[in-house]
Coordinates of C-alpha atoms in Angstrom, one line a residue:
M1 CA -18.2 20.4 33.0
I2 CA -19.6 23.6 33.7
I3 CA -22.2 22.0 36.3
I4 CA -19.3 20.4 38.3
S5 CA -17.8 23.9 38.6
R6 CA -20.9 25.6 39.6
Y7 CA -21.3 22.5 42.1
W8 CA -17.5 23.4 43.7
L9 CA -17.9 26.8 43.6
N10 CA -21.2 26.6 45.7
I11 CA -19.2 24.3 48.0
T12 CA -16.7 26.9 48.7
R13 CA -19.0 29.7 49.3
L14 CA -20.6 27.4 51.8
I15 CA -17.5 26.8 53.6
V16 CA -16.1 30.6 53.3
L17 CA -19.7 31.7 55.1
L18 CA -19.5 28.9 57.7
I19 CA -16.0 30.1 58.6
F20 CA -17.2 33.8 58.8
F21 CA -20.1 32.4 60.9
V22 CA -17.9 30.5 63.4
L23 CA -15.8 33.3 63.7
S24 CA -18.1 35.8 64.2
R25 CA -19.8 33.6 66.9
F26 CA -16.3 33.0 68.7
D27 CA -15.7 36.8 68.4
R28 CA -18.8 37.9 70.3
G29 CA -18.9 35.1 72.6
F30 CA -15.4 35.9 73.5
I31 CA -16.0 39.6 74.1
K32 CA -19.0 39.1 76.2
D33 CA -17.0 36.4 78.1
M34 CA -14.4 38.8 78.6
K35 CA -16.7 41.6 80.0
K36 CA -18.3 39.1 82.4
N37 CA -15.1 37.6 83.6
K38 CA -11.7 37.8 83.3
D39 CA -10.9 33.9 83.3
T40 CA -7.8 33.5 81.3
E41 CA -7.8 30.0 81.2
W42 CA -11.5 30.0 79.4
N43 CA -10.6 32.8 77.1
E44 CA -7.2 30.7 75.8
R45 CA -9.4 27.4 75.4
R46 CA -11.6 29.6 72.9
L47 CA -8.5 30.9 70.9
R48 CA -7.4 27.4 70.6
I49 CA -10.9 26.1 69.0
I50 CA -10.4 29.3 66.8
R51 CA -6.8 28.4 65.7
D52 CA -7.8 24.5 65.1
A53 CA -10.7 25.7 63.2
L54 CA -8.6 27.4 60.8
F55 CA -6.3 24.8 60.5
V56 CA -9.1 22.7 59.4
V57 CA -10.8 25.1 57.4
I58 CA -7.9 27.1 55.6
P59 CA -6.1 24.1 54.0
L60 CA -9.6 23.0 52.8
I61 CA -10.1 26.3 50.9
L62 CA -6.8 25.8 49.5
V63 CA -7.7 22.3 48.3
V64 CA -11.0 23.4 46.8
F65 CA -9.4 26.3 45.1
I66 CA -6.7 23.9 43.6
F67 CA -9.0 21.5 42.3
L68 CA -10.7 24.2 40.9
T69 CA -7.6 25.3 38.9
Y70 CA -7.7 21.7 38.0
I71 CA -10.7 21.7 36.2
K72 CA -10.5 25.1 34.8
D73 CA -7.2 23.4 33.1
I74 CA -8.8 20.2 31.9
K75 CA -11.9 22.4 30.6
T76 CA -9.1 24.4 28.6
I77 CA -7.5 21.1 27.2
I78 CA -11.0 19.8 26.1
N79 CA -11.8 22.6 24.1
E80 CA -8.3 22.7 22.6
V81 CA -8.9 18.9 21.8
D82 CA -12.2 19.7 19.9
T83 CA -10.3 22.5 18.0
L84 CA -7.5 19.8 16.9
R85 CA -10.4 17.5 16.0
Y86 CA -12.3 20.0 13.8
E87 CA -8.9 21.5 12.5
M88 CA -7.4 17.8 11.5
D89 CA -10.6 17.7 9.2
S90 CA -9.6 20.7 7.7
V91 CA -6.3 19.4 6.9
L92 CA -7.6 16.3 5.3
T93 CA -10.2 18.2 3.4
S94 CA -7.4 20.8 2.1
I95 CA -4.9 17.8 1.1
K96 CA -7.7 16.5 -1.1
S97 CA -8.6 19.7 -2.7
N98 CA -5.1 20.8 -2.8
D99 CA -5.8 24.1 -0.8
S100 CA -2.4 25.2 0.6
E101 CA -3.9 28.2 2.1
M102 CA -6.9 26.0 3.8
M103 CA -3.9 23.4 5.0
E104 CA -1.7 26.4 6.4
E105 CA -4.7 27.8 8.5
A106 CA -5.5 24.5 10.1
V107 CA -2.0 23.7 10.9
D108 CA -1.2 27.2 12.5
H109 CA -4.4 26.4 14.7
I110 CA -3.3 23.0 15.5
D111 CA 0.0 24.4 16.3
E112 CA -1.7 27.1 18.8
S113 CA -3.7 24.4 20.3
S114 CA -1.3 22.0 20.9
K115 CA 1.2 24.1 22.2
H116 CA -1.3 25.5 24.6
M117 CA -1.8 22.4 25.8
Q118 CA 1.8 21.7 26.4
Y119 CA 2.2 25.0 28.5
I120 CA -0.4 23.9 30.6
L121 CA 0.8 20.3 31.2
S122 CA 4.1 21.6 32.2
E123 CA 3.0 23.7 35.0
K124 CA 4.1 22.7 38.5
K125 CA 0.5 21.3 39.8
W126 CA 0.7 18.8 37.0
K127 CA 3.9 17.8 37.5
L128 CA 2.8 17.0 41.1
L129 CA 0.2 15.0 39.6
S130 CA 2.4 12.9 37.6
H131 CA 4.3 11.2 41.0
I132 CA 0.4 10.2 42.2
P133 CA 0.4 6.4 41.8
Y134 CA -3.0 5.9 39.8
I135 CA -3.2 9.4 38.3
K136 CA 0.5 9.3 37.0
K137 CA -0.1 7.0 33.8
Y138 CA -2.9 9.5 32.5
I139 CA -0.8 12.7 33.0
R140 CA 2.3 10.8 31.5
S141 CA -0.2 9.8 28.8
A142 CA -1.3 13.1 28.0
D143 CA 2.2 14.7 27.9
T144 CA 3.0 12.0 25.1
L145 CA 0.0 12.9 23.4
V146 CA 0.7 16.6 23.4
D147 CA 4.2 16.0 22.5
V148 CA 3.2 13.7 19.6
I149 CA 1.0 16.6 18.2
V150 CA 3.7 19.3 18.6
N151 CA 5.8 17.0 16.8
A152 CA 3.3 16.2 14.2
S153 CA 2.8 19.7 13.8
D154 CA 6.5 20.8 13.5
D155 CA 8.0 18.0 11.7
V156 CA 5.1 16.9 9.5
L157 CA 2.3 19.1 8.9
K158 CA 4.4 22.4 8.4
P159 CA 7.1 20.8 5.9
G160 CA 4.0 19.2 4.0
V161 CA 2.4 22.8 3.7
E162 CA 5.4 24.1 2.5
V163 CA 5.7 21.3 -0.3
M164 CA 2.0 21.9 -1.3
K165 CA 2.7 25.8 -1.7
Q166 CA 5.8 25.4 -3.7
Y167 CA 4.7 22.4 -5.8
P168 CA 1.1 22.1 -6.0
L169 CA -0.3 19.2 -7.3
S170 CA -2.8 20.9 -9.4
Q171 CA 0.5 21.4 -11.7
L172 CA 1.7 18.1 -11.6
K173 CA 0.5 17.6 -15.3
S174 CA 2.4 19.3 -17.9
G175 CA 0.6 18.6 -21.3
D176 CA 0.6 14.7 -22.0
G177 CA 2.8 14.0 -18.8
F178 CA 3.7 14.5 -15.2
K179 CA 6.6 16.8 -13.9
V180 CA 9.5 15.0 -12.8
D181 CA 10.3 17.7 -9.9
T182 CA 6.8 17.9 -8.6
I183 CA 6.9 13.9 -8.0
N184 CA 10.6 14.1 -6.8
A185 CA 9.5 17.1 -4.2
Y186 CA 6.8 14.8 -2.6
L187 CA 9.1 11.6 -2.6
D188 CA 11.7 13.8 -0.6
Y189 CA 8.8 14.8 1.6
L190 CA 7.7 11.3 2.2
E191 CA 11.8 10.1 2.9
K192 CA 12.1 13.2 5.5
I193 CA 9.3 12.5 7.6
E194 CA 9.5 8.6 7.6
P195 CA 11.3 8.7 11.2
E196 CA 8.9 11.3 12.4
I197 CA 6.2 9.0 11.8
E198 CA 7.8 5.9 13.2
D199 CA 8.1 7.5 16.4
M200 CA 4.9 9.1 16.3
T201 CA 3.2 5.8 15.7
S202 CA 5.1 4.1 18.2
S203 CA 4.3 6.9 20.9
I204 CA 0.8 7.1 20.4
S205 CA 0.6 3.3 20.7
H206 CA 1.2 3.7 24.4
V207 CA -1.4 6.6 24.9
N208 CA -4.1 6.1 27.7
V209 CA -6.3 9.0 28.6
T210 CA -9.4 8.5 29.7
F211 CA -11.3 11.7 30.5
S212 CA -14.3 13.3 29.5
K213 CA -14.3 13.8 25.6
S214 CA -11.5 11.8 25.6
E215 CA -12.7 10.0 22.3
N216 CA -12.1 13.3 20.6
I217 CA -8.2 12.5 21.3
S218 CA -8.7 9.0 19.8
K219 CA -10.7 10.7 16.6
Y220 CA -7.6 13.1 16.2
V221 CA -5.1 10.1 16.6
D222 CA -7.1 8.3 13.9
K223 CA -7.0 11.3 11.7
L224 CA -3.4 11.7 12.4
N225 CA -2.5 7.9 11.7
S226 CA -4.6 8.3 8.4
L227 CA -1.8 10.9 6.8
T228 CA 0.6 8.3 7.3
A229 CA -1.5 5.2 6.4
S230 CA -0.4 5.7 2.6
Y231 CA 3.3 5.8 3.6
N232 CA 3.1 2.9 6.1
E233 CA 1.3 1.0 3.4
N234 CA 3.6 2.0 0.4
G235 CA 6.9 3.0 1.7
K236 CA 8.9 0.1 0.1
Y237 CA 7.9 1.5 -3.4
I238 CA 9.3 5.3 -2.7
Q239 CA 13.0 3.9 -3.6
L240 CA 12.0 2.1 -6.6
F241 CA 9.7 5.3 -8.1
R242 CA 12.9 7.4 -7.4
E243 CA 15.1 5.4 -9.0
F244 CA 12.5 5.1 -11.9
L245 CA 12.4 8.7 -12.3
G246 CA 15.9 9.7 -11.4
D247 CA 16.5 13.5 -11.1
G248 CA 14.5 14.2 -14.5
S249 CA 17.5 13.7 -16.6
D250 CA 16.7 11.6 -20.0
K251 CA 15.3 8.1 -19.6
M252 CA 13.4 5.8 -21.9
Y253 CA 11.6 2.5 -20.8
L254 CA 9.5 -0.2 -22.6
V255 CA 6.0 -1.2 -21.5
A256 CA 5.1 -4.5 -23.0
A257 CA 1.5 -5.2 -22.8
Q258 CA 1.4 -8.8 -23.0
N259 CA -1.5 -10.9 -24.2
S260 CA -2.5 -13.8 -21.9
S261 CA -4.9 -15.4 -24.7
E262 CA -1.1 -16.2 -25.9
I263 CA -0.3 -17.3 -22.4
R264 CA 3.3 -17.5 -21.2
A265 CA 5.5 -18.1 -18.4
S266 CA 6.2 -14.5 -17.9
G267 CA 2.9 -13.5 -18.6
G268 CA 1.8 -13.6 -22.2
F269 CA 2.7 -12.7 -25.6
P270 CA 4.2 -9.0 -26.1
G271 CA 1.4 -8.3 -28.7
S272 CA 1.8 -4.4 -28.0
V273 CA 4.9 -2.3 -27.1
G274 CA 5.1 1.3 -26.2
T275 CA 7.6 3.6 -24.3
V276 CA 7.7 5.8 -21.3
R277 CA 10.1 8.6 -21.7
I278 CA 11.5 11.1 -19.4
E279 CA 12.5 14.3 -21.1
N280 CA 13.1 17.8 -19.9
G281 CA 12.1 16.8 -16.8
V282 CA 8.6 15.5 -17.7
M283 CA 7.6 11.9 -18.0
S284 CA 5.4 10.9 -20.7
I285 CA 3.9 7.7 -22.4
G286 CA 4.4 7.1 -25.8
D287 CA 2.6 5.3 -28.8
F288 CA 2.3 1.9 -28.9
Q289 CA 2.9 -0.5 -32.1
T290 CA 2.8 -4.5 -32.4
V291 CA 5.8 -6.2 -31.4
Y292 CA 6.6 -6.9 -35.0
K293 CA 7.6 -3.4 -35.7
V294 CA 9.2 -2.8 -32.4
L295 CA 11.6 -5.8 -31.7
S296 CA 14.3 -7.1 -33.7
E297 CA 13.3 -10.9 -34.9
R298 CA 15.8 -12.5 -33.3
V299 CA 17.6 -12.4 -30.1
P300 CA 20.7 -10.2 -30.5
E301 CA 24.2 -11.7 -30.2
S302 CA 24.9 -9.3 -27.2
V303 CA 22.5 -11.2 -25.2
Q304 CA 22.0 -14.7 -27.3
V305 CA 20.1 -17.3 -25.5
T306 CA 21.9 -20.5 -24.5
E307 CA 21.6 -23.9 -25.9
H308 CA 20.9 -25.2 -22.7
E309 CA 18.0 -22.2 -22.5
K310 CA 16.8 -23.5 -26.0
T311 CA 16.5 -26.8 -24.6
I312 CA 14.5 -26.4 -21.2
F313 CA 12.6 -23.8 -22.7
S314 CA 12.0 -24.8 -26.6
S315 CA 13.9 -23.6 -29.8
W316 CA 11.3 -20.7 -29.8
M317 CA 14.0 -18.7 -27.4
R318 CA 15.7 -17.7 -30.4
L319 CA 13.1 -15.3 -31.3
S320 CA 13.1 -11.8 -29.2
R321 CA 9.1 -11.9 -29.0
D322 CA 9.1 -15.6 -27.6
V323 CA 11.8 -15.5 -24.9
C324 CA 8.8 -15.1 -22.4
Y325 CA 8.7 -18.9 -22.5
N326 CA 11.3 -18.6 -19.7
P327 CA 9.4 -17.6 -16.5
D328 CA 12.5 -15.5 -15.4
F329 CA 11.4 -11.9 -16.3
E330 CA 14.7 -10.6 -15.5
R331 CA 16.0 -12.1 -18.3
V332 CA 13.1 -11.6 -20.3
G333 CA 12.9 -7.7 -19.7
S334 CA 16.9 -7.5 -20.7
I335 CA 16.5 -9.2 -23.8
W336 CA 13.5 -7.3 -25.0
A337 CA 15.8 -4.0 -24.0
H338 CA 18.7 -5.1 -26.3
S339 CA 16.2 -6.4 -28.8
Y340 CA 14.2 -2.9 -29.2
E341 CA 18.0 -1.0 -29.0
S342 CA 19.3 -3.6 -31.7
R343 CA 16.6 -2.5 -34.1
N344 CA 15.8 1.2 -32.9
G345 CA 19.1 2.6 -32.0
I346 CA 17.7 3.8 -28.8
H347 CA 19.0 2.8 -25.5
V348 CA 16.6 1.2 -23.2
D349 CA 16.7 1.9 -19.3
G350 CA 14.0 -0.8 -18.2
V351 CA 11.1 -2.8 -19.4
I352 CA 7.5 -2.7 -17.8
S353 CA 5.2 -5.7 -18.6
L354 CA 1.5 -5.2 -18.2
T355 CA -1.5 -7.8 -18.8
P356 CA -4.8 -7.1 -19.7
V357 CA -6.0 -7.8 -16.2
I358 CA -4.2 -4.4 -15.5
I359 CA -5.9 -2.8 -18.0
Q360 CA -9.2 -3.8 -16.4
K361 CA -7.9 -2.3 -13.0
V362 CA -6.9 0.9 -14.3
L363 CA -10.3 1.5 -16.1
K364 CA -11.9 0.7 -13.1
C365 CA -10.2 3.9 -11.2
T366 CA -10.5 6.3 -14.5
G367 CA -13.7 5.2 -16.4
G368 CA -14.1 3.4 -19.8
V369 CA -12.7 4.1 -23.2
T370 CA -14.2 3.3 -26.6
L371 CA -12.0 1.8 -29.4
S372 CA -12.3 2.9 -32.8
D373 CA -14.8 0.2 -33.8
G374 CA -17.0 1.1 -31.3
T375 CA -16.1 -1.6 -28.6
E376 CA -16.6 0.0 -25.2
L377 CA -13.9 -1.1 -22.3
N378 CA -14.5 -0.6 -18.7
G379 CA -13.3 -1.5 -15.1
D380 CA -15.9 -4.8 -15.4
N381 CA -15.6 -6.0 -18.7
A382 CA -11.9 -5.3 -20.3
T383 CA -10.4 -8.4 -19.6
K384 CA -13.3 -10.7 -21.3
V385 CA -13.7 -8.2 -24.1
L386 CA -9.7 -8.3 -25.0
Q387 CA -8.7 -11.8 -24.3
K388 CA -11.9 -13.6 -26.0
E389 CA -14.7 -11.4 -27.6
L390 CA -12.5 -9.6 -30.1
Y391 CA -11.4 -12.6 -31.4
Y392 CA -14.8 -14.1 -31.8
K393 CA -16.0 -11.0 -33.2
Y394 CA -13.6 -10.4 -36.0
L395 CA -11.7 -14.2 -36.2
S396 CA -13.6 -16.8 -35.7
N397 CA -15.6 -18.9 -38.6
R398 CA -18.5 -17.8 -37.5
T399 CA -18.0 -14.1 -37.4
D400 CA -20.0 -11.5 -39.6
T401 CA -17.3 -9.6 -40.3
N402 CA -15.1 -10.3 -43.6
M403 CA -11.7 -8.5 -43.9
S404 CA -8.6 -9.9 -45.4
N405 CA -6.2 -8.1 -42.8
A406 CA -8.2 -9.3 -39.8
N407 CA -5.2 -10.4 -38.0
D408 CA -3.5 -7.0 -38.3
Y409 CA -6.8 -4.9 -37.5
V410 CA -7.0 -6.7 -34.4
D411 CA -3.3 -6.4 -33.5
A412 CA -4.2 -2.7 -34.2
L413 CA -6.9 -2.7 -31.9
F414 CA -4.9 -3.9 -28.8
A415 CA -2.2 -1.2 -29.6
E416 CA -5.0 1.4 -29.7
T417 CA -6.3 -0.2 -26.4
A418 CA -2.9 0.3 -24.5
K419 CA -2.4 4.0 -25.8
L420 CA -6.0 5.1 -24.8
V421 CA -6.0 3.4 -21.3
M422 CA -2.4 4.9 -20.8
S423 CA -3.7 8.4 -21.8
K424 CA -6.8 8.0 -20.0
F425 CA -5.0 7.6 -16.7
V426 CA -2.7 10.6 -17.5
S427 CA -5.7 12.8 -18.4
E428 CA -8.0 11.6 -15.6
F429 CA -4.9 11.0 -13.1
D430 CA -6.2 11.9 -9.5
Y431 CA -4.0 12.4 -6.9
K432 CA -6.6 11.7 -4.4
M433 CA -6.5 8.0 -5.9
I434 CA -2.8 7.5 -5.3
S435 CA -3.5 4.8 -2.7
Q436 CA -5.9 2.8 -5.3
Y437 CA -3.0 3.1 -7.9
A438 CA -0.6 1.8 -5.6
Q439 CA -2.7 -1.1 -4.6
I440 CA -2.8 -2.0 -8.5
F441 CA 0.7 -1.8 -8.3
T442 CA 1.1 -4.0 -5.4
D443 CA -1.4 -6.5 -6.3
G444 CA 0.4 -6.9 -9.8
G445 CA 3.8 -7.8 -8.6
K446 CA 2.2 -10.1 -6.2
D447 CA 0.3 -12.2 -9.2
R448 CA 3.0 -11.4 -12.0
T449 CA 0.5 -9.4 -13.9
I450 CA 3.0 -6.5 -13.5
L451 CA 6.5 -7.2 -13.8
M452 CA 9.6 -4.7 -14.0
W453 CA 13.1 -5.1 -15.4
M454 CA 15.6 -2.2 -14.9
E455 CA 19.2 -2.2 -16.2
D456 CA 20.8 -0.2 -13.4
E457 CA 21.6 -3.0 -10.7
K458 CA 20.6 -0.5 -7.8
A459 CA 17.4 0.0 -9.1
Q460 CA 16.6 -3.6 -9.7
T461 CA 17.3 -4.1 -6.1
Y462 CA 14.3 -2.0 -5.3
V463 CA 12.4 -3.9 -7.9
R464 CA 13.0 -7.1 -5.8
E465 CA 12.3 -5.8 -3.0
A466 CA 9.1 -4.3 -4.1
G467 CA 8.3 -7.8 -5.6
C468 CA 7.4 -7.0 -8.7
S469 CA 10.8 -8.2 -10.5
G470 CA 9.4 -11.6 -11.8
G471 CA 12.6 -13.2 -11.1
L472 CA 13.4 -16.8 -9.9
N473 CA 13.5 -16.9 -6.3
H474 CA 16.9 -17.6 -5.4
D475 CA 16.5 -16.5 -1.3
K476 CA 16.6 -20.1 1.0
E477 CA 15.1 -18.7 3.7
H478 CA 11.9 -17.6 1.8
P479 CA 11.4 -21.0 0.1
Q480 CA 9.3 -20.4 -3.3
A481 CA 8.0 -23.4 -5.7
G482 CA 7.5 -22.1 -9.1
V483 CA 4.4 -23.4 -11.7
Y484 CA 5.0 -21.9 -15.2
F485 CA 2.4 -22.8 -17.9
S486 CA 2.8 -21.8 -21.4
C487 CA 1.0 -22.1 -24.6
S488 CA 3.1 -23.7 -27.2
Y489 CA 1.4 -23.1 -30.3
A490 CA -0.3 -20.7 -32.3
S491 CA -3.7 -20.1 -30.9
K492 CA -5.7 -18.0 -28.6
M493 CA -6.5 -20.5 -26.2
G494 CA -5.3 -18.8 -22.9
W495 CA -8.3 -17.7 -22.1
F496 CA -9.6 -21.1 -21.4
I497 CA -6.6 -22.6 -19.4
N498 CA -7.0 -23.4 -15.6
L499 CA -3.7 -23.5 -13.4
D500 CA -4.7 -24.7 -9.8
T501 CA -2.0 -25.7 -7.2
Q502 CA -2.2 -27.2 -3.7
I503 CA 0.5 -27.3 -1.3
G504 CA 0.2 -30.3 1.4
D505 CA 1.2 -30.4 5.0
S506 CA 5.0 -30.2 5.2
V507 CA 7.0 -32.9 7.3
V508 CA 10.4 -32.1 8.9
N509 CA 13.5 -34.0 7.8
T510 CA 16.4 -35.2 9.8
D511 CA 18.6 -32.1 8.2
G512 CA 16.1 -29.6 8.9
S513 CA 14.6 -29.4 5.6
R514 CA 10.9 -29.5 5.0
T515 CA 9.0 -31.9 2.0
Y516 CA 5.9 -31.1 0.9
D517 CA 3.7 -32.7 -1.2
M518 CA 2.7 -30.7 -4.5
T519 CA -0.3 -31.0 -6.6
V520 CA -0.8 -29.1 -10.0
V521 CA -3.9 -29.7 -12.3
M522 CA -4.1 -28.0 -15.4
S523 CA -7.6 -27.9 -17.0
N524 CA -9.2 -26.5 -20.0
A525 CA -12.6 -24.9 -19.4
I526 CA -13.6 -24.4 -23.1
V527 CA -17.2 -26.0 -24.1
K528 CA -18.7 -27.3 -27.4
D529 CA -20.4 -23.9 -28.4
D530 CA -16.8 -22.2 -28.0
I531 CA -15.2 -25.0 -30.1
Y532 CA -18.2 -24.7 -32.7
K533 CA -17.9 -20.6 -33.3
A534 CA -14.1 -20.2 -32.8
G535 CA -12.3 -21.9 -35.9
E536 CA -8.6 -22.5 -36.4
Y537 CA -7.0 -18.8 -35.8
I538 CA -8.6 -19.2 -32.2
L539 CA -8.3 -22.6 -31.4
G540 CA -4.9 -23.5 -32.9
A541 CA -4.3 -27.1 -34.7
Q542 CA -5.7 -29.0 -31.5
N543 CA -9.2 -28.5 -32.0
G544 CA -10.0 -27.2 -28.7
G545 CA -7.0 -28.8 -26.7
I546 CA -4.4 -26.5 -25.3
K547 CA -1.0 -27.6 -26.5
G548 CA 1.7 -26.4 -23.7
F549 CA 4.8 -26.3 -21.7
I550 CA 4.9 -26.8 -18.0
H551 CA 7.9 -26.0 -15.9
L552 CA 8.0 -26.7 -12.0
F553 CA 10.8 -25.0 -10.2
A554 CA 12.3 -26.1 -7.0
P555 CA 12.6 -23.5 -3.9
A556 CA 16.5 -22.3 -3.4
G557 CA 19.0 -25.1 -2.2
G558 CA 15.9 -27.4 -2.6
T559 CA 14.5 -30.5 -4.7
I560 CA 12.0 -32.1 -6.7
S561 CA 11.3 -36.0 -6.5
D562 CA 8.3 -38.3 -7.1
I563 CA 6.8 -37.0 -9.6
T564 CA 3.7 -38.6 -10.9
T565 CA 1.2 -37.6 -13.8
S566 CA -2.3 -38.6 -14.7
N567 CA -1.6 -39.0 -18.3
S568 CA 1.6 -40.9 -17.9
M569 CA 3.7 -37.9 -19.4
K570 CA 7.6 -37.8 -19.1
M571 CA 9.1 -35.1 -16.8
V572 CA 12.5 -34.1 -17.3
L573 CA 14.6 -33.3 -14.5
D574 CA 17.4 -30.4 -15.0
E575 CA 18.5 -27.3 -13.8
Y576 CA 18.7 -23.8 -14.5
E577 CA 20.1 -20.6 -12.8
G578 CA 21.1 -23.1 -9.9
L579 CA 17.5 -24.2 -9.4
Q580 CA 16.5 -27.6 -10.0
L581 CA 13.4 -28.0 -12.3
A582 CA 11.1 -30.6 -13.9
Y583 CA 9.2 -29.8 -17.4
N584 CA 7.6 -31.0 -20.3
L585 CA 7.3 -29.4 -23.7
N586 CA 4.7 -31.7 -25.4
F587 CA 1.3 -32.5 -24.2
V588 CA -1.9 -31.1 -24.6
V589 CA -4.9 -30.1 -22.2
Y590 CA -8.1 -31.3 -23.5
A591 CA -11.7 -30.2 -22.4
D592 CA -13.1 -32.4 -19.3
K593 CA -9.6 -34.2 -19.3
P594 CA -7.5 -32.4 -16.7
I595 CA -3.8 -33.5 -16.1
T596 CA -2.7 -33.5 -12.5
I597 CA 0.7 -33.7 -11.6
K598 CA 1.7 -34.6 -8.2
Y599 CA 5.3 -34.5 -6.8
K600 CA 7.2 -33.7 -3.4
V601 CA 9.4 -30.7 -3.0
T602 CA 11.8 -30.5 -0.2
T603 CA 13.6 -27.1 0.9
A604 CA 17.0 -26.4 1.8
P605 CA 18.0 -27.5 5.3
G606 CA 17.1 -25.3 8.3
V607 CA 14.4 -23.6 6.7
D608 CA 11.4 -22.9 8.9
E609 CA 9.2 -20.3 6.6
P610 CA 6.2 -22.2 5.0
I611 CA 6.7 -22.6 1.4
T612 CA 4.8 -20.2 -1.3
V613 CA 4.1 -20.6 -4.8
S614 CA 4.8 -18.6 -8.0
K615 CA 2.6 -19.3 -11.0
T616 CA 1.8 -17.8 -14.4
P617 CA -1.1 -15.6 -14.0
T618 CA -4.1 -17.1 -15.6
L619 CA -7.6 -15.3 -16.5
Q620 CA -10.0 -17.9 -14.6
E621 CA -11.2 -15.2 -12.2
Y622 CA -12.7 -13.0 -15.4
R623 CA -14.5 -15.7 -17.0

């Protein structure tokens, strides 16, 4: 750019010298001719030549001068863009380091640079260019970009500075918990900037600037978008988190650590149950205890299971700990809440269900923990250790450990695990990893390894929208088939079960409904060595077979038909909560003898969206 400016400066100087030379030559020739003769016609001719020369040269000088001012402005804008890119790096660094002073200084520089560019582009000479056909799209894009940068400074970055100054993330934790007012301050901030983020994202998508160093503008835009990326990815959870926290007033939630080795339709046996309390504006995680010490043995009369539920999900449904044979976690969570209240006299505002898979994912972020018996759990081994190895260590018939209360000891280790992991999460909490924590939550909702129930119906609506309610799907427009497996006999065989589903191509029927061929395969991955080492506590009564329940649900407004099974077992058709289902409560999946169920599922009429499957989460990928 400096070379270009010098080039045009030299051209201008040359033109000026040429003008002076021409004028001087004409002037000397004019005087000489006047002395030689007084021919008026000749003199007028020369004057016309001078005038014509000036009419050509002077506009040329003006054009060169104006062009040079454009060059100067462009150079200034490029320098400001360099400043923006540098300062946005400082903003991101300050956010990661929770340095509000550094962020404020960087935002001030961004503000100055963006408004300086805005002032330059508002001048008349730039407005004039905006009407020239080829150039106008670039000028308008530059205007748009600068306006976005100014708005980002005023409406996103500056408010962010104020929140960081008033509620520093370094003070988020209070003892063993988190300050609710600090969390709410950032939730308020995210909600406030939501419309600004949407406008900026839309405007930036239409920016088209192609001059020297314009790649720095793209880098700035990318960095600006990175500030909003977390919100765009996790915005649907904002209202859920807000409802969960409330205004900081007292709340109490249960956290059920479900055991997938005793796999159930809603996740697993709720071996350990802990609490999350909000008291005096601080959210903290309480101790975990075995389910036998926390829930009432029988389901309270206030939420008594129906005879129909006992028929289709088995008579075990009369016991609070076993209601998770029902795949509808909204029903399960409500029963557990009332059961806890019935036994402890403490009101429960909601229930969260976690499986060991979540423990492994959390440890991947926080680092490992060591149990009191020396067992090490980390982000690579936690699921396998908890769902198989601890049982084989203490409860197999080949164990070197001899203790009369081995069952209680292992249960205590599970409760200890839940407490240690939650405490680790709090003590090692890193706000720079919020997006990773959110991803754990998102994935958990999709595969039913994290489920939630909230007593407040408004809050539960947000839970459903976030996709983690675990409730049965009643949305005809988004058809979903349910495939839910449960171990029905006391054992720890859930580690070995495989549950695979396949959806065939659809056929459109005359009423606009769609029919799919569905295939469900249940198989048992146990090998002879596992059977030899295990013993009855792990194997149950089937000597390596997995005795279970299967429940197949049709989508809302749809049907199940043409069922065939590879082992000739009978599937009973029934209905639950307005949905058709087929089920069997008496079969065994033996090693090397998979059971295949084939059937047809038809959606409600007029549904175009492809069908999806909701199923019990297994441990297949962790073996």
